[in-house]
Structure formats: C-alpha cells, structure tokens
mmCIF file of C-alpha atoms in Angstrom:
data_model
loop_
_atom_site.group_PDB
_atom_site.id
_atom_site.type_symbol
_atom_site.label_atom_id
_atom_site.label_comp_id
_atom_site.label_asym_id
_atom_site.label_seq_id
_atom_site.Cartn_x
_atom_site.Cartn_y
_atom_site.Cartn_z
ATOM 1 C CA ASP A 1415 -3.353 -11.572 -9.968
ATOM 2 C CA ALA A 1416 -0.401 -12.298 -7.868
ATOM 3 C CA GLY A 1417 -1.531 -15.194 -6.213
ATOM 4 C CA ILE A 1418 -1.986 -14.385 -2.913
ATOM 5 C CA THR A 1419 -4.280 -15.709 -0.385
ATOM 6 C CA GLN A 1420 -4.710 -13.936 3.375
ATOM 7 C CA SER A 1421 -5.813 -16.137 6.182
ATOM 8 C CA PRO A 1422 -8.142 -15.772 8.165
ATOM 9 C CA ARG A 1423 -9.792 -12.587 5.967
ATOM 10 C CA HIS A 1424 -11.691 -11.901 9.183
ATOM 11 C CA LYS A 1425 -11.355 -12.540 13.034
ATOM 12 C CA VAL A 1426 -12.263 -11.302 16.555
ATOM 13 C CA THR A 1427 -9.880 -11.939 19.300
ATOM 14 C CA GLU A 1428 -9.612 -10.652 23.041
ATOM 15 C CA THR A 1429 -6.824 -8.489 24.513
ATOM 16 C CA GLY A 1430 -3.912 -11.172 25.435
ATOM 17 C CA THR A 1431 -4.455 -13.827 23.308
ATOM 18 C CA PRO A 1432 -2.035 -14.980 20.397
ATOM 19 C CA VAL A 1433 -2.628 -14.204 17.327
ATOM 20 C CA THR A 1434 -1.224 -15.483 13.732
ATOM 21 C CA LEU A 1435 -1.917 -13.933 10.278
ATOM 22 C CA ARG A 1436 -0.658 -15.900 7.039
ATOM 23 C CA CYS A 1437 0.119 -14.789 3.496
ATOM 24 C CA HIS A 1438 0.461 -17.494 1.055
ATOM 25 C CA GLN A 1439 1.768 -16.419 -2.480
ATOM 26 C CA THR A 1440 1.915 -18.720 -5.386
ATOM 27 C CA GLU A 1441 4.646 -16.439 -8.090
ATOM 28 C CA ASN A 1442 8.293 -17.039 -5.733
ATOM 29 C CA HIS A 1443 8.007 -13.111 -5.308
ATOM 30 C CA ARG A 1444 11.328 -12.481 -3.432
ATOM 31 C CA TYR A 1445 9.996 -9.582 -1.253
ATOM 32 C CA MET A 1446 7.033 -9.865 1.315
ATOM 33 C CA TYR A 1447 5.354 -7.480 3.409
ATOM 34 C CA TRP A 1448 2.763 -6.807 5.971
ATOM 35 C CA TYR A 1449 1.288 -3.628 6.340
ATOM 36 C CA ARG A 1450 -1.574 -2.553 8.718
ATOM 37 C CA GLN A 1451 -4.253 0.111 7.294
ATOM 38 C CA ASP A 1452 -5.761 2.476 9.592
ATOM 39 C CA PRO A 1453 -8.023 5.439 9.575
ATOM 40 C CA GLY A 1454 -5.934 8.862 9.561
ATOM 41 C CA HIS A 1455 -3.338 6.536 9.577
ATOM 42 C CA GLY A 1456 -2.979 5.242 5.981
ATOM 43 C CA LEU A 1457 -0.766 1.757 5.071
ATOM 44 C CA ARG A 1458 2.132 1.612 7.583
ATOM 45 C CA LEU A 1459 4.652 -0.989 7.251
ATOM 46 C CA ILE A 1460 5.163 -3.575 9.799
ATOM 47 C CA HIS A 1461 7.886 -5.857 8.645
ATOM 48 C CA TYR A 1462 8.747 -6.849 5.678
ATOM 49 C CA SER A 1463 11.346 -9.998 4.010
ATOM 50 C CA TYR A 1464 13.550 -9.836 1.528
ATOM 51 C CA GLY A 1465 14.503 -14.457 1.326
ATOM 52 C CA VAL A 1466 13.614 -17.207 3.268
ATOM 53 C CA LYS A 1467 14.461 -16.396 7.077
ATOM 54 C CA ASP A 1468 15.463 -12.774 6.410
ATOM 55 C CA THR A 1469 13.306 -10.217 7.840
ATOM 56 C CA ASP A 1470 13.738 -6.520 8.873
ATOM 57 C CA LYS A 1471 11.772 -3.901 10.790
ATOM 58 C CA GLY A 1472 9.024 -1.494 9.377
ATOM 59 C CA GLU A 1473 7.842 1.478 11.005
ATOM 60 C CA VAL A 1474 5.572 0.393 13.349
ATOM 61 C CA SER A 1475 7.104 -3.210 14.454
ATOM 62 C CA ASP A 1476 6.609 -3.126 18.553
ATOM 63 C CA GLY A 1477 4.514 -6.402 19.421
ATOM 64 C CA TYR A 1478 4.693 -7.725 16.185
ATOM 65 C CA SER A 1479 6.587 -10.485 14.432
ATOM 66 C CA VAL A 1480 7.468 -11.808 11.757
ATOM 67 C CA SER A 1481 9.103 -15.780 10.230
ATOM 68 C CA ARG A 1482 9.484 -16.845 6.519
ATOM 69 C CA SER A 1483 10.676 -20.331 6.382
ATOM 70 C CA LYS A 1484 9.648 -20.999 3.157
ATOM 71 C CA THR A 1485 9.492 -18.619 -0.173
ATOM 72 C CA GLU A 1486 5.670 -18.600 -0.529
ATOM 73 C CA ASP A 1487 4.336 -17.920 3.351
ATOM 74 C CA PHE A 1488 5.106 -14.992 5.359
ATOM 75 C CA LEU A 1489 3.525 -15.514 9.011
ATOM 76 C CA LEU A 1490 2.610 -11.952 10.837
ATOM 77 C CA THR A 1491 2.120 -13.002 15.060
ATOM 78 C CA LEU A 1492 0.938 -10.826 17.583
ATOM 79 C CA GLU A 1493 2.179 -12.764 20.427
ATOM 80 C CA SER A 1494 -0.156 -10.801 23.121
ATOM 81 C CA ALA A 1495 -2.849 -8.642 21.332
ATOM 82 C CA THR A 1496 -4.050 -5.227 22.462
ATOM 83 C CA SER A 1497 -7.194 -3.316 21.410
ATOM 84 C CA SER A 1498 -4.233 -1.155 19.571
ATOM 85 C CA GLN A 1499 -4.248 -3.880 17.248
ATOM 86 C CA THR A 1500 -7.165 -3.739 16.006
ATOM 87 C CA SER A 1501 -6.413 -3.164 12.136
ATOM 88 C CA VAL A 1502 -6.875 -4.134 8.601
ATOM 89 C CA TYR A 1503 -3.638 -5.854 7.914
ATOM 90 C CA PHE A 1504 -2.718 -6.192 4.199
ATOM 91 C CA CYS A 1505 0.386 -8.544 2.828
ATOM 92 C CA ALA A 1506 2.176 -7.358 -0.050
ATOM 93 C CA VAL A 1507 4.211 -9.314 -2.752
ATOM 94 C CA GLY A 1508 7.215 -7.632 -4.475
ATOM 95 C CA GLY A 1509 9.833 -9.412 -7.585
ATOM 96 C CA TYR A 1510 12.451 -7.848 -9.553
ATOM 97 C CA ARG A 1511 10.277 -4.718 -10.329
ATOM 98 C CA VAL A 1512 10.158 -3.938 -6.715
ATOM 99 C CA ASN A 1513 12.215 -1.040 -7.373
ATOM 100 C CA THR A 1514 9.516 -0.220 -10.138
ATOM 101 C CA GLY A 1515 7.164 0.629 -7.005
ATOM 102 C CA GLU A 1516 4.771 -2.443 -8.269
ATOM 103 C CA LEU A 1517 4.033 -4.662 -4.958
ATOM 104 C CA PHE A 1518 0.450 -7.115 -5.356
ATOM 105 C CA PHE A 1519 -1.310 -6.476 -2.439
ATOM 106 C CA GLY A 1520 -3.613 -9.533 -0.818
ATOM 107 C CA GLU A 1521 -7.165 -8.737 -0.066
ATOM 108 C CA GLY A 1522 -6.683 -7.954 3.727
ATOM 109 C CA SER A 1523 -7.443 -9.596 6.937
ATOM 110 C CA ARG A 1524 -9.647 -7.940 9.481
ATOM 111 C CA LEU A 1525 -9.018 -8.310 12.645
ATOM 112 C CA THR A 1526 -10.273 -7.260 15.630
ATOM 113 C CA VAL A 1527 -9.299 -7.465 19.615
ATOM 114 C CA LEU A 1528 -11.524 -6.918 22.078
ATOM 115 C CA GLU B 529 7.459 13.416 10.258
ATOM 116 C CA ASP B 530 5.425 12.322 7.135
ATOM 117 C CA GLN B 531 7.157 12.061 4.175
ATOM 118 C CA VAL B 532 4.330 11.563 2.157
ATOM 119 C CA THR B 533 1.227 14.493 2.264
ATOM 120 C CA GLN B 534 -1.764 13.902 0.085
ATOM 121 C CA SER B 535 -4.665 16.618 -0.460
ATOM 122 C CA PRO B 536 -7.052 16.920 -0.557
ATOM 123 C CA GLU B 537 -8.647 14.315 1.606
ATOM 124 C CA ALA B 538 -11.631 13.645 0.005
ATOM 125 C CA LEU B 539 -13.273 14.926 -2.969
ATOM 126 C CA ARG B 540 -16.471 14.414 -4.409
ATOM 127 C CA LEU B 541 -16.781 15.203 -8.537
ATOM 128 C CA GLN B 542 -19.877 15.269 -10.465
ATOM 129 C CA GLU B 543 -19.164 12.796 -13.638
ATOM 130 C CA GLY B 544 -17.634 14.883 -16.183
ATOM 131 C CA GLU B 545 -15.834 17.199 -13.929
ATOM 132 C CA SER B 546 -12.322 16.959 -14.388
ATOM 133 C CA SER B 547 -9.703 17.861 -11.305
ATOM 134 C CA SER B 548 -6.378 16.626 -9.702
ATOM 135 C CA LEU B 549 -5.368 15.217 -6.730
ATOM 136 C CA ASN B 550 -1.718 16.020 -5.034
ATOM 137 C CA CYS B 551 0.741 14.252 -3.474
ATOM 138 C CA SER B 552 3.913 16.311 -1.945
ATOM 139 C CA TYR B 553 6.805 14.245 -0.634
ATOM 140 C CA THR B 554 9.832 15.511 1.140
ATOM 141 C CA VAL B 555 12.472 12.582 0.589
ATOM 142 C CA SER B 556 15.486 13.315 -0.773
ATOM 143 C CA GLY B 557 17.137 12.183 -3.960
ATOM 144 C CA LEU B 558 13.715 10.736 -4.669
ATOM 145 C CA ARG B 559 14.062 7.320 -6.298
ATOM 146 C CA GLY B 560 10.191 7.056 -7.614
ATOM 147 C CA LEU B 561 6.844 8.361 -6.756
ATOM 148 C CA PHE B 562 3.981 5.336 -6.919
ATOM 149 C CA TRP B 563 0.789 5.598 -7.664
ATOM 150 C CA TYR B 564 -2.036 3.289 -6.134
ATOM 151 C CA ARG B 565 -5.893 2.325 -6.216
ATOM 152 C CA GLN B 566 -7.906 1.001 -3.971
ATOM 153 C CA ASP B 567 -11.001 0.078 -4.109
ATOM 154 C CA PRO B 568 -13.448 -0.305 -0.585
ATOM 155 C CA GLY B 569 -12.655 -3.531 1.146
ATOM 156 C CA LYS B 570 -9.840 -4.170 -1.574
ATOM 157 C CA GLY B 571 -6.037 -4.200 -1.358
ATOM 158 C CA PRO B 572 -4.372 -1.413 -2.850
ATOM 159 C CA GLU B 573 -3.748 -1.599 -7.039
ATOM 160 C CA PHE B 574 -0.728 -0.195 -8.226
ATOM 161 C CA LEU B 575 -1.143 2.328 -11.256
ATOM 162 C CA PHE B 576 2.146 4.141 -11.804
ATOM 163 C CA THR B 577 5.675 4.488 -11.718
ATOM 164 C CA LEU B 578 7.345 7.654 -11.832
ATOM 165 C CA TYR B 579 10.967 8.962 -11.689
ATOM 166 C CA SER B 580 11.938 12.038 -12.612
ATOM 167 C CA ALA B 581 10.694 15.648 -12.981
ATOM 168 C CA GLY B 582 8.566 16.226 -15.571
ATOM 169 C CA GLU B 583 7.359 12.643 -16.338
ATOM 170 C CA GLU B 584 4.057 11.704 -17.223
ATOM 171 C CA LYS B 585 1.865 8.985 -17.267
ATOM 172 C CA GLU B 586 -1.378 7.754 -18.687
ATOM 173 C CA LYS B 587 -3.877 5.614 -18.277
ATOM 174 C CA GLU B 588 -7.499 5.646 -19.124
ATOM 175 C CA ARG B 589 -8.819 9.189 -18.030
ATOM 176 C CA LEU B 590 -5.642 9.177 -14.981
ATOM 177 C CA LYS B 591 -2.553 11.168 -16.172
ATOM 178 C CA ALA B 592 0.144 11.178 -13.758
ATOM 179 C CA THR B 593 2.555 13.753 -13.808
ATOM 180 C CA LEU B 594 5.983 14.388 -11.000
ATOM 181 C CA THR B 595 7.665 18.023 -10.114
ATOM 182 C CA LYS B 596 10.789 17.919 -7.844
ATOM 183 C CA LYS B 597 8.432 18.567 -4.932
ATOM 184 C CA GLU B 598 5.306 16.620 -5.506
ATOM 185 C CA SER B 599 2.905 14.821 -7.914
ATOM 186 C CA PHE B 600 -0.256 15.241 -9.736
ATOM 187 C CA LEU B 601 -3.008 12.317 -10.394
ATOM 188 C CA HIS B 602 -5.234 14.351 -13.088
ATOM 189 C CA ILE B 603 -8.889 12.747 -13.404
ATOM 190 C CA THR B 604 -10.994 13.845 -16.717
ATOM 191 C CA ALA B 605 -13.987 13.734 -17.422
ATOM 192 C CA PRO B 606 -14.404 11.206 -14.482
ATOM 193 C CA LYS B 607 -17.258 8.219 -14.673
ATOM 194 C CA PRO B 608 -18.571 6.843 -11.020
ATOM 195 C CA GLU B 609 -16.229 3.547 -11.529
ATOM 196 C CA ASP B 610 -13.174 5.930 -10.776
ATOM 197 C CA SER B 611 -14.155 6.274 -7.475
ATOM 198 C CA ALA B 612 -12.132 4.586 -5.211
ATOM 199 C CA THR B 613 -8.939 6.001 -2.423
ATOM 200 C CA TYR B 614 -6.015 7.126 -4.620
ATOM 201 C CA LEU B 615 -2.575 6.496 -2.890
ATOM 202 C CA CYS B 616 0.893 7.759 -3.675
ATOM 203 C CA ALA B 617 4.719 6.558 -1.945
ATOM 204 C CA VAL B 618 7.619 6.700 -2.293
ATOM 205 C CA PRO B 619 10.649 4.666 -1.161
ATOM 206 C CA PRO B 620 11.775 6.204 2.164
ATOM 207 C CA GLU B 621 15.362 7.574 2.364
ATOM 208 C CA GLY B 622 17.623 4.357 2.896
ATOM 209 C CA GLY B 623 15.585 1.417 1.565
ATOM 210 C CA SER B 624 14.282 0.941 -2.201
ATOM 211 C CA GLU B 625 12.602 -2.340 -1.570
ATOM 212 C CA LYS B 626 9.545 -1.115 0.984
ATOM 213 C CA LEU B 627 7.653 2.311 0.353
ATOM 214 C CA VAL B 628 6.003 4.732 2.251
ATOM 215 C CA PHE B 629 2.407 5.619 1.778
ATOM 216 C CA GLY B 630 0.465 8.384 2.111
ATOM 217 C CA LYS B 631 -2.676 8.595 3.616
ATOM 218 C CA GLY B 632 -4.736 8.740 0.271
ATOM 219 C CA THR B 633 -7.709 10.352 -1.646
ATOM 220 C CA LYS B 634 -11.084 9.466 -1.420
ATOM 221 C CA LEU B 635 -12.665 10.068 -4.724
ATOM 222 C CA THR B 636 -16.373 9.624 -5.097
ATOM 223 C CA VAL B 637 -17.545 10.382 -8.525
ATOM 224 C CA ASN B 638 -21.504 10.834 -8.768
ATOM 225 C CA PRO B 639 -23.147 9.994 -12.196
#
C-alpha cells in the first residue's frame, strides 16, 4: 500500500463546469501521474510531475491542467468539462524505483460528464 | 502509432489450462518492459520488470519472458483468482520516468 488517496471517487457533472480531482500520497514519492482509462484505449498519460511545481504533459493533455504545490498532493483540473472527458482517472506515484517501472496506483476516480 | 500492442484482447481458460499472453513493442532502445495486473474497479498493480532479451521473471503461476520484439506472460495451471486484466508497459522513447501502456488482455479463468 503506497498510501494513495483519490478524491472524489465518483462524480457526475454537467458539460461546461469545472472539475478538480485530487490525489494525495503519504509516502513522499517524487513522481506523480494522472492517467485516464477508457474502453478501447487503455491507460493514457494526461500529465505528470517530477517534483513540487515541476510538471509536464502526457499524450492526452488537452483540456486538462495540473498543479503540485506540495509533495503529497497532485491536482487534476478540467477547466470546462466535456462529455469526451467522461472516464476513469487514475493517479499513480513512483519513487526511486520509478526507472524499474514500479508505479503505485490509486483506486481511481470515475467521472461522468453529462 | 501504438508502441505497445497486446494480444489477445480477451482470453477465457478453464482452471488448470495453461496459456500465454503476448505484448509486442516498437520502442527502440528498450529501457525495460513492465507487467501489471488490474482487478475490476481497482488500479493496476505492478508485477514484473524485464530489461533484456532472454530475461525471465516468475511469481507464483506467472512467468514473464522477453525477446527483442515482444514479451510473453505465461500462466501455468491458472486458478479463478488469476482472472484479471493484464497490462504491459514500456517507457516511451526519450523518457524513462513515465510509461506507455498497452490496452491489456482480459483473462477469465473458469472453475
């Protein structure tokens, strides 16, 4: 257990509203990631962070922003949610063993945009 | 272009019926290939890291192998509790601290 908490776990919102998902970790891992998982596409990287205030884009970053003001928290924001952003969002963390591919994933946040 | 392709998409086995899952990759200069297991409603869980052709890793009924173009996850005498989606992942070219995942193989083992 890498001490990862995602909130909220479930959210239903309407098109055009802002949404923020939070990932909290208790193990002081350096790297934090946001992935989305959709049928037919698998897991796709949205954004990741390699330190406080250090973030970079993944393969599907359009429409998303992130912030990391503390080691333990990584926020994913949808400024204006669209139906195409309906998905399951997973936070992952990686520490000194990140180059071994060993990431620890949260339980996921299911977002439905109506 | 997909860097990681997994096959089959789904596999049904009877308990005790051994089989293999495939993961092929197109990344040049591979810096590792990683296998994960994902149970329904859960996040993926790390299983193995493979670095070089010929390398093998084992865990209970699972054995992962690696060649220059693909990896296999062999499941020997599976049990119903092995039912899950198995994902493989590689670091993309130019980045070793993030992973590109395949779409997964959903394995169902019937008792």
